[in-house]
XYZ file of C-alpha atoms in Angstrom:
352
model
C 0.000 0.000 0.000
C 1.197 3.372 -1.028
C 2.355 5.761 2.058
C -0.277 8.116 3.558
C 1.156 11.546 4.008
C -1.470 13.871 4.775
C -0.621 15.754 7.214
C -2.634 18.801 7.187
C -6.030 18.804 8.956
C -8.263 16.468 6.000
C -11.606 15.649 8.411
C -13.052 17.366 5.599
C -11.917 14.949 2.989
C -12.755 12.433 5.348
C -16.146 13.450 5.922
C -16.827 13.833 2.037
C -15.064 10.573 1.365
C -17.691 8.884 4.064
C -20.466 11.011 2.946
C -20.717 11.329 -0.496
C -21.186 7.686 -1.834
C -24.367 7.789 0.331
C -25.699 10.813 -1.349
C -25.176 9.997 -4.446
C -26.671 6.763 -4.505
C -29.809 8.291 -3.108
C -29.880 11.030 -5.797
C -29.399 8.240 -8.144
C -32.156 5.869 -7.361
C -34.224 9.325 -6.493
C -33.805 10.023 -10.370
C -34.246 6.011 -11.491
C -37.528 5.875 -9.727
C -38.313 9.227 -11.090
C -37.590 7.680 -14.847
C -39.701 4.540 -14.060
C -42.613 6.785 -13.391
C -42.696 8.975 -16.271
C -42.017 5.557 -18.826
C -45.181 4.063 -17.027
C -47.082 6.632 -17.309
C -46.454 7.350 -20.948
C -47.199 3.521 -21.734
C -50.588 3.256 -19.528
C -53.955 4.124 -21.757
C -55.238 7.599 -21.086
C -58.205 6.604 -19.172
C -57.986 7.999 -15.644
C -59.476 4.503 -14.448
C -56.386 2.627 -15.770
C -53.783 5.182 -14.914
C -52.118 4.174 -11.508
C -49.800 6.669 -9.153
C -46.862 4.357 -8.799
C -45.712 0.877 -10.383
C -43.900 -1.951 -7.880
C -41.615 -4.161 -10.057
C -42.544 -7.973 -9.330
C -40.234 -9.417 -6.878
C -38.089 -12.606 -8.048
C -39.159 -15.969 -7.023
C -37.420 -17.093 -3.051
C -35.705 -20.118 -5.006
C -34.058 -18.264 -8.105
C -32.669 -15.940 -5.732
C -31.566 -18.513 -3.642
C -30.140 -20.464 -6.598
C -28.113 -17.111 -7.260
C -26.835 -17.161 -3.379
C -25.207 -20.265 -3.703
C -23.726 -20.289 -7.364
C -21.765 -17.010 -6.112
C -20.942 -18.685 -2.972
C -19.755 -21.900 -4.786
C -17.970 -19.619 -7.587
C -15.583 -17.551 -4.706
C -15.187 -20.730 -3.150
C -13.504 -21.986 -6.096
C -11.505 -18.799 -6.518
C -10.230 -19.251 -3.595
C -9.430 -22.603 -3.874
C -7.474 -21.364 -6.696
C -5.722 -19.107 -5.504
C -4.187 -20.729 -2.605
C -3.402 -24.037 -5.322
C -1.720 -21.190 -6.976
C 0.606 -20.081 -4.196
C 1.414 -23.477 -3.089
C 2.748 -23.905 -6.610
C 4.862 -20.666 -5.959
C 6.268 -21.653 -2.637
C 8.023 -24.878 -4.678
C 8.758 -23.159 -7.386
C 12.081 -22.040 -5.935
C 13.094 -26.138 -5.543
C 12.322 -26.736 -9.463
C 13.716 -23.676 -11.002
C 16.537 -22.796 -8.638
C 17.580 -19.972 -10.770
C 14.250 -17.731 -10.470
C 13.296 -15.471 -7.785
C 9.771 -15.434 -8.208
C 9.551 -13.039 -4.614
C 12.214 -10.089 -6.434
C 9.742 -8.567 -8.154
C 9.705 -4.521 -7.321
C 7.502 -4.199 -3.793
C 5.298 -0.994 -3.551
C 5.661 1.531 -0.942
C 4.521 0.464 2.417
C 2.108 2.115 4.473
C 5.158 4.563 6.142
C 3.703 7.670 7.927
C 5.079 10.815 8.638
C 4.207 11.547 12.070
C 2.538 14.757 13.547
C 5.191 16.978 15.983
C 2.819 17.448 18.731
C 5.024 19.097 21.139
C 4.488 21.993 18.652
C 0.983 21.823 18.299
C 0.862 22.191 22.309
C 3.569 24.418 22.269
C 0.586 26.580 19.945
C -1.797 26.135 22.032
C -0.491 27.586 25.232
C 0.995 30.666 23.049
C -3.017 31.196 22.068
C -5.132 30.175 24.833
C -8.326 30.185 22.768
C -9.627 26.722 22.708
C -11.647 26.540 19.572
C -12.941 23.480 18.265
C -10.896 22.931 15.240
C -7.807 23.241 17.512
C -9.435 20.313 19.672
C -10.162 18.364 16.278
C -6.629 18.840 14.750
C -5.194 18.432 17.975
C -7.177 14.618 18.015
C -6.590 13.955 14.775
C -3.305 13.948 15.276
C -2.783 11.646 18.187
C -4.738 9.369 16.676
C -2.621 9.623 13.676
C 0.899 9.273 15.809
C -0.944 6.125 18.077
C -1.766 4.211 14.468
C 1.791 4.416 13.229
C 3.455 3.960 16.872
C 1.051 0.516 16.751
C 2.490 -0.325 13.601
C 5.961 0.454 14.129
C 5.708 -1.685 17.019
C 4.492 -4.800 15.156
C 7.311 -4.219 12.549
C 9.921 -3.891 15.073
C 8.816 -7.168 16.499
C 8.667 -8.717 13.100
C 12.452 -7.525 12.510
C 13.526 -8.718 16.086
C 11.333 -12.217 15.478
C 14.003 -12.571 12.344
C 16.719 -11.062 13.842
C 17.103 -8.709 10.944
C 18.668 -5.609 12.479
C 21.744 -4.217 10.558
C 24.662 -4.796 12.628
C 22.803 -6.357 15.673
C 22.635 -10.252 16.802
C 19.399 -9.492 18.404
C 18.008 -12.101 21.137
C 14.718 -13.318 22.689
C 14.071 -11.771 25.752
C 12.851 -8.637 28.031
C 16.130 -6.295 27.039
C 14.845 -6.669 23.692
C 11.101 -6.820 23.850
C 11.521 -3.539 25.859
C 13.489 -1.699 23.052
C 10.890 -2.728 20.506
C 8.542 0.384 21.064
C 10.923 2.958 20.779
C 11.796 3.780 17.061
C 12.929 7.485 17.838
C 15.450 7.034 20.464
C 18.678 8.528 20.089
C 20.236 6.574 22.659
C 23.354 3.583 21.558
C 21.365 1.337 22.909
C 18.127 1.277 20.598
C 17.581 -1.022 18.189
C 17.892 1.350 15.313
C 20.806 2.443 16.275
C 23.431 1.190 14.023
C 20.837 1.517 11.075
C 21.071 5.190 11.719
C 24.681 4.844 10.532
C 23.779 2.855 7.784
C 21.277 5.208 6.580
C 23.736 8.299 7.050
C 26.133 5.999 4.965
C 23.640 5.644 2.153
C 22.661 9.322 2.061
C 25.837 10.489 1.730
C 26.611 7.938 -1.607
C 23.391 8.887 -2.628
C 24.749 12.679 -3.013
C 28.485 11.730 -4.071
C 27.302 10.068 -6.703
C 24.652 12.894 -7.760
C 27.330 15.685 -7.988
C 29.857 12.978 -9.591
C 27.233 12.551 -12.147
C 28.451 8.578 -11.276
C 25.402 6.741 -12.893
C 26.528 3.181 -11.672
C 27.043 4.151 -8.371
C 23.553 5.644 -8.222
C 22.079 2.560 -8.978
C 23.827 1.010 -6.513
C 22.034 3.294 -4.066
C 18.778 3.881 -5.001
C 16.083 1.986 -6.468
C 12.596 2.580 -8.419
C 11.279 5.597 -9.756
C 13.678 7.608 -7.422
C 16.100 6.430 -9.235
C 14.614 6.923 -12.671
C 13.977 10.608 -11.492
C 17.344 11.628 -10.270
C 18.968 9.971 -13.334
C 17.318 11.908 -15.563
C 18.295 14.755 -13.221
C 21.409 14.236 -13.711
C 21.958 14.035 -17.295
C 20.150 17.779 -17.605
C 22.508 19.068 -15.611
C 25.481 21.284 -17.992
C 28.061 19.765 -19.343
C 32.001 20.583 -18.733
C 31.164 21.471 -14.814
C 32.520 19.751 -11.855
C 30.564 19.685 -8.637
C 31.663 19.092 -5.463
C 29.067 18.635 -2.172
C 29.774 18.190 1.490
C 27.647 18.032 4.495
C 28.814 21.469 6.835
C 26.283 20.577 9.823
C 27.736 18.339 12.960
C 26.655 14.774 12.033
C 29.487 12.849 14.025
C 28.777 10.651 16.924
C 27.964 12.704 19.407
C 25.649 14.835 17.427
C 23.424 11.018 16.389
C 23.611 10.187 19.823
C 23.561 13.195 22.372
C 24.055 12.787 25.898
C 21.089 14.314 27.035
C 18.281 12.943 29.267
C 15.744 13.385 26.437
C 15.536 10.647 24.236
C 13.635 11.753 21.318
C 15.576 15.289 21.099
C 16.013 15.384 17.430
C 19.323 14.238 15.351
C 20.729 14.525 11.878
C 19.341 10.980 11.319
C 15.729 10.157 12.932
C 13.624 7.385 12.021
C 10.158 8.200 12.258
C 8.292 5.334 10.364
C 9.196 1.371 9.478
C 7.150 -1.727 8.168
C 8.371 -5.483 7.498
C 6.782 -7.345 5.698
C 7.277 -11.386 5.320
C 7.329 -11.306 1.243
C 9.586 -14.453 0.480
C 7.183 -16.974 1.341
C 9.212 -20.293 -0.233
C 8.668 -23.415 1.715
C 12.508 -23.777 2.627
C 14.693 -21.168 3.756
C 16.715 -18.415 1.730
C 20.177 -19.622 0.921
C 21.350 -16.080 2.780
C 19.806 -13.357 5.181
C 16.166 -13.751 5.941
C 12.767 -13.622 4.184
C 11.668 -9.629 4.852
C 11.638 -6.632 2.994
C 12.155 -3.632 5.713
C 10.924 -0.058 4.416
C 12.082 2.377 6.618
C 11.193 5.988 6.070
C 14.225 8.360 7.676
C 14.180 11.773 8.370
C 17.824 13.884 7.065
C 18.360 17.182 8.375
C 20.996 18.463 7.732
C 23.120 21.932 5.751
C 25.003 21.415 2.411
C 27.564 22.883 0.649
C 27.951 22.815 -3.344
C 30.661 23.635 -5.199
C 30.706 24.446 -8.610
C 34.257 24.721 -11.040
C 33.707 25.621 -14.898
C 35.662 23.895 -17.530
C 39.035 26.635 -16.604
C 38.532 26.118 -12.890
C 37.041 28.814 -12.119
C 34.185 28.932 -9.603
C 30.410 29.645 -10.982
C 28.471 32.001 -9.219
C 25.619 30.525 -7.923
C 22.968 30.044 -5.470
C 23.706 27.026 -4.998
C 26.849 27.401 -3.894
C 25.708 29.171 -0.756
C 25.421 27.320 2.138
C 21.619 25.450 3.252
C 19.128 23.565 5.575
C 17.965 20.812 4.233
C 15.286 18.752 5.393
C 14.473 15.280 3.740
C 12.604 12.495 4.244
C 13.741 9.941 2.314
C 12.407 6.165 2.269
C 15.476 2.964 2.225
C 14.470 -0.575 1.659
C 16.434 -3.476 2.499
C 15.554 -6.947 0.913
C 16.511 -9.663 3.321
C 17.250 -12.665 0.915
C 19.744 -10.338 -1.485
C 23.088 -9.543 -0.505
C 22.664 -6.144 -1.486
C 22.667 -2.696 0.750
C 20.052 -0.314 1.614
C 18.559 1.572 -1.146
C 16.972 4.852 -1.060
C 13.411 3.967 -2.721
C 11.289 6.798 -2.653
C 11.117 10.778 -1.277
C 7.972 11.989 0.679
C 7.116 15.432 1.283
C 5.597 17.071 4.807
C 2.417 18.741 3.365
């Protein structure tokens, strides 16, 4: 399922989205039973003792619509049936044809969510004290929104412990890690996430060498799907005969990814704010390496750049560019657990 990043107040589209399928259908059969009249009434003889205000269709017979019942019944029984015939033959595929992956096909964004930052939204409420309404509806909306995706983070963090599927962890049954499993925006050394947090700093910087590099193969080593079909062609619009250079100017060293401080969520260079696993290579035996999930994880990089920019004599272009800048990303890796291949950047989503 595609990610859900609406993050403004949408009740509204909510409430239409609820709403309006109801409406229409009664507008619709409003209008149908409005047509039904006016053809009877053409068709019935012009006597007024014939005419009659309203027409009932006859009802079908109890045992053809019965008959109906269970031929639908018996037809999605057999779909089913199918289906799962049809998977089992999938899941042994992989011992016949050894050479085909059958579970590498491209995966589509998981249900990642941005979540809402409401120690600002409180932080706006006691700078206005007027309680309205629609602060007490955003302000709901909100938590709800931030208690869905802590609930699902949880479950994937389970997931990724159950497998022990943590980049650069040999993660074990029991309460040290069950307790950590909650707790996908700690900055502390001892979370779960926390040497993925490297790994995703890692991958962002690549990501960028290779973009000013204009290095196409490293790129795809990177990045993945129609991010990578987007920066690529990025990248070969870009002038001809210049040389780029890029560095990150902002504190991202240790002690800046994990601060000593007693707050756990204060934010870092490198925060991960949403992650699903999902159990996609579903083979009766066991990959030959890693483990069956695919792990989206949706990170948030903030952090200032630098560009430089050298014409074909070495001299330095003027630019905008050029000028240091905050920038805030959030960017979406994927890991597939059964391919000895590193995170990939797979998508970008936008705070709206």
């Amino acid at each position: 399922m595609a990610a859900r990043l609406a993050l403004t107040t949408c009740r509204s589209r909510v409430f239409h989205a609820c709403v309006w399928p109801t409406v229409g259908c009664r507008s619709y059969a409003l209008s149908a039973v409005k047509s039904n009249q006016k053809s009877s009434a053409s068709q019935a003889p012009t006597s007024p003792r014939n005419a009659s205000p309203s027409v009932k269709p006859t009802a079908a017979p109890a045992k053809e619509k019965a008959k109906g019942t269970e031929s639908k019944t018996a037809s999605g029984t057999l779909d089913m049936d199918l289906e799962l015939q049809q998977l089992e033959n999938m899941k042994r595929l992989p011992k016949i044809v050894s050479t085909t992956d059958v579970w590498g096909s491209e995966l589509a964004n998981l249900d990642v969510e941005i979540p809402y930052d409401l120690r600002l939204m409180f932080r706006s409420l006691r700078a206005e004290p007027k309680f309205t309404r629609r602060k007490f509806t955003n302000l709901w909306f909100s938590i709800k929104h931030n208690t869905r995706n802590w609930m699902k983070n949880s479950f994937s963090m389970f997931t990724v412990a159950r497998a022990n599927a943590f980049p650069g962890l040999d993660v074990k049954p029991g309460f040290s890690t069950w307790r950590r499993i909650t707790d996908i925006q700690s900055n502390s050394r001892d979370s779960l996430l926390a040497p993925f947090r490297q790994v995703a700093l890692d991958t962002y910087r690549n990501m960028n060498v290779a973009v000013v590099r204009a290095n196409e193969n490293m790129m795809k080593e990177v990045t993945s799907g129609r991010f990578q079909e987007r920066t690529l062609k990025a990248m070969r619009r870009r002038e001809k005969g210049q040389f780029w250079t890029w560095d990150i100017v902002s504190d991202v060293s240790e002690s800046a990814l994990f601060p000593k401080t007693k707050d756990r969520r204060a934010p870092t260079p490198v925060d991960v704010v949403s992650i699903r696993a999902a159990e996609v290579y579903l083979a009766k035996e066991e990959p030959l390496q890693g483990n069956r999930l695919v792990i989206q994880a949706l990170v948030k990089f903030d952090t200032t750049h630098k560009i430089g920019i050298v014409d074909k004599r070495g001299q330095p272009v003027d630019s905008e560019l050029t000028s240091p800048r905050r920038v805030v990303q959030y960017l979406l890796l994927e890991k597939v657990g059964w391919y000895d291949t590193p995170w990939k950047v797979k998508d970008q989503m936008y705070k709206i």
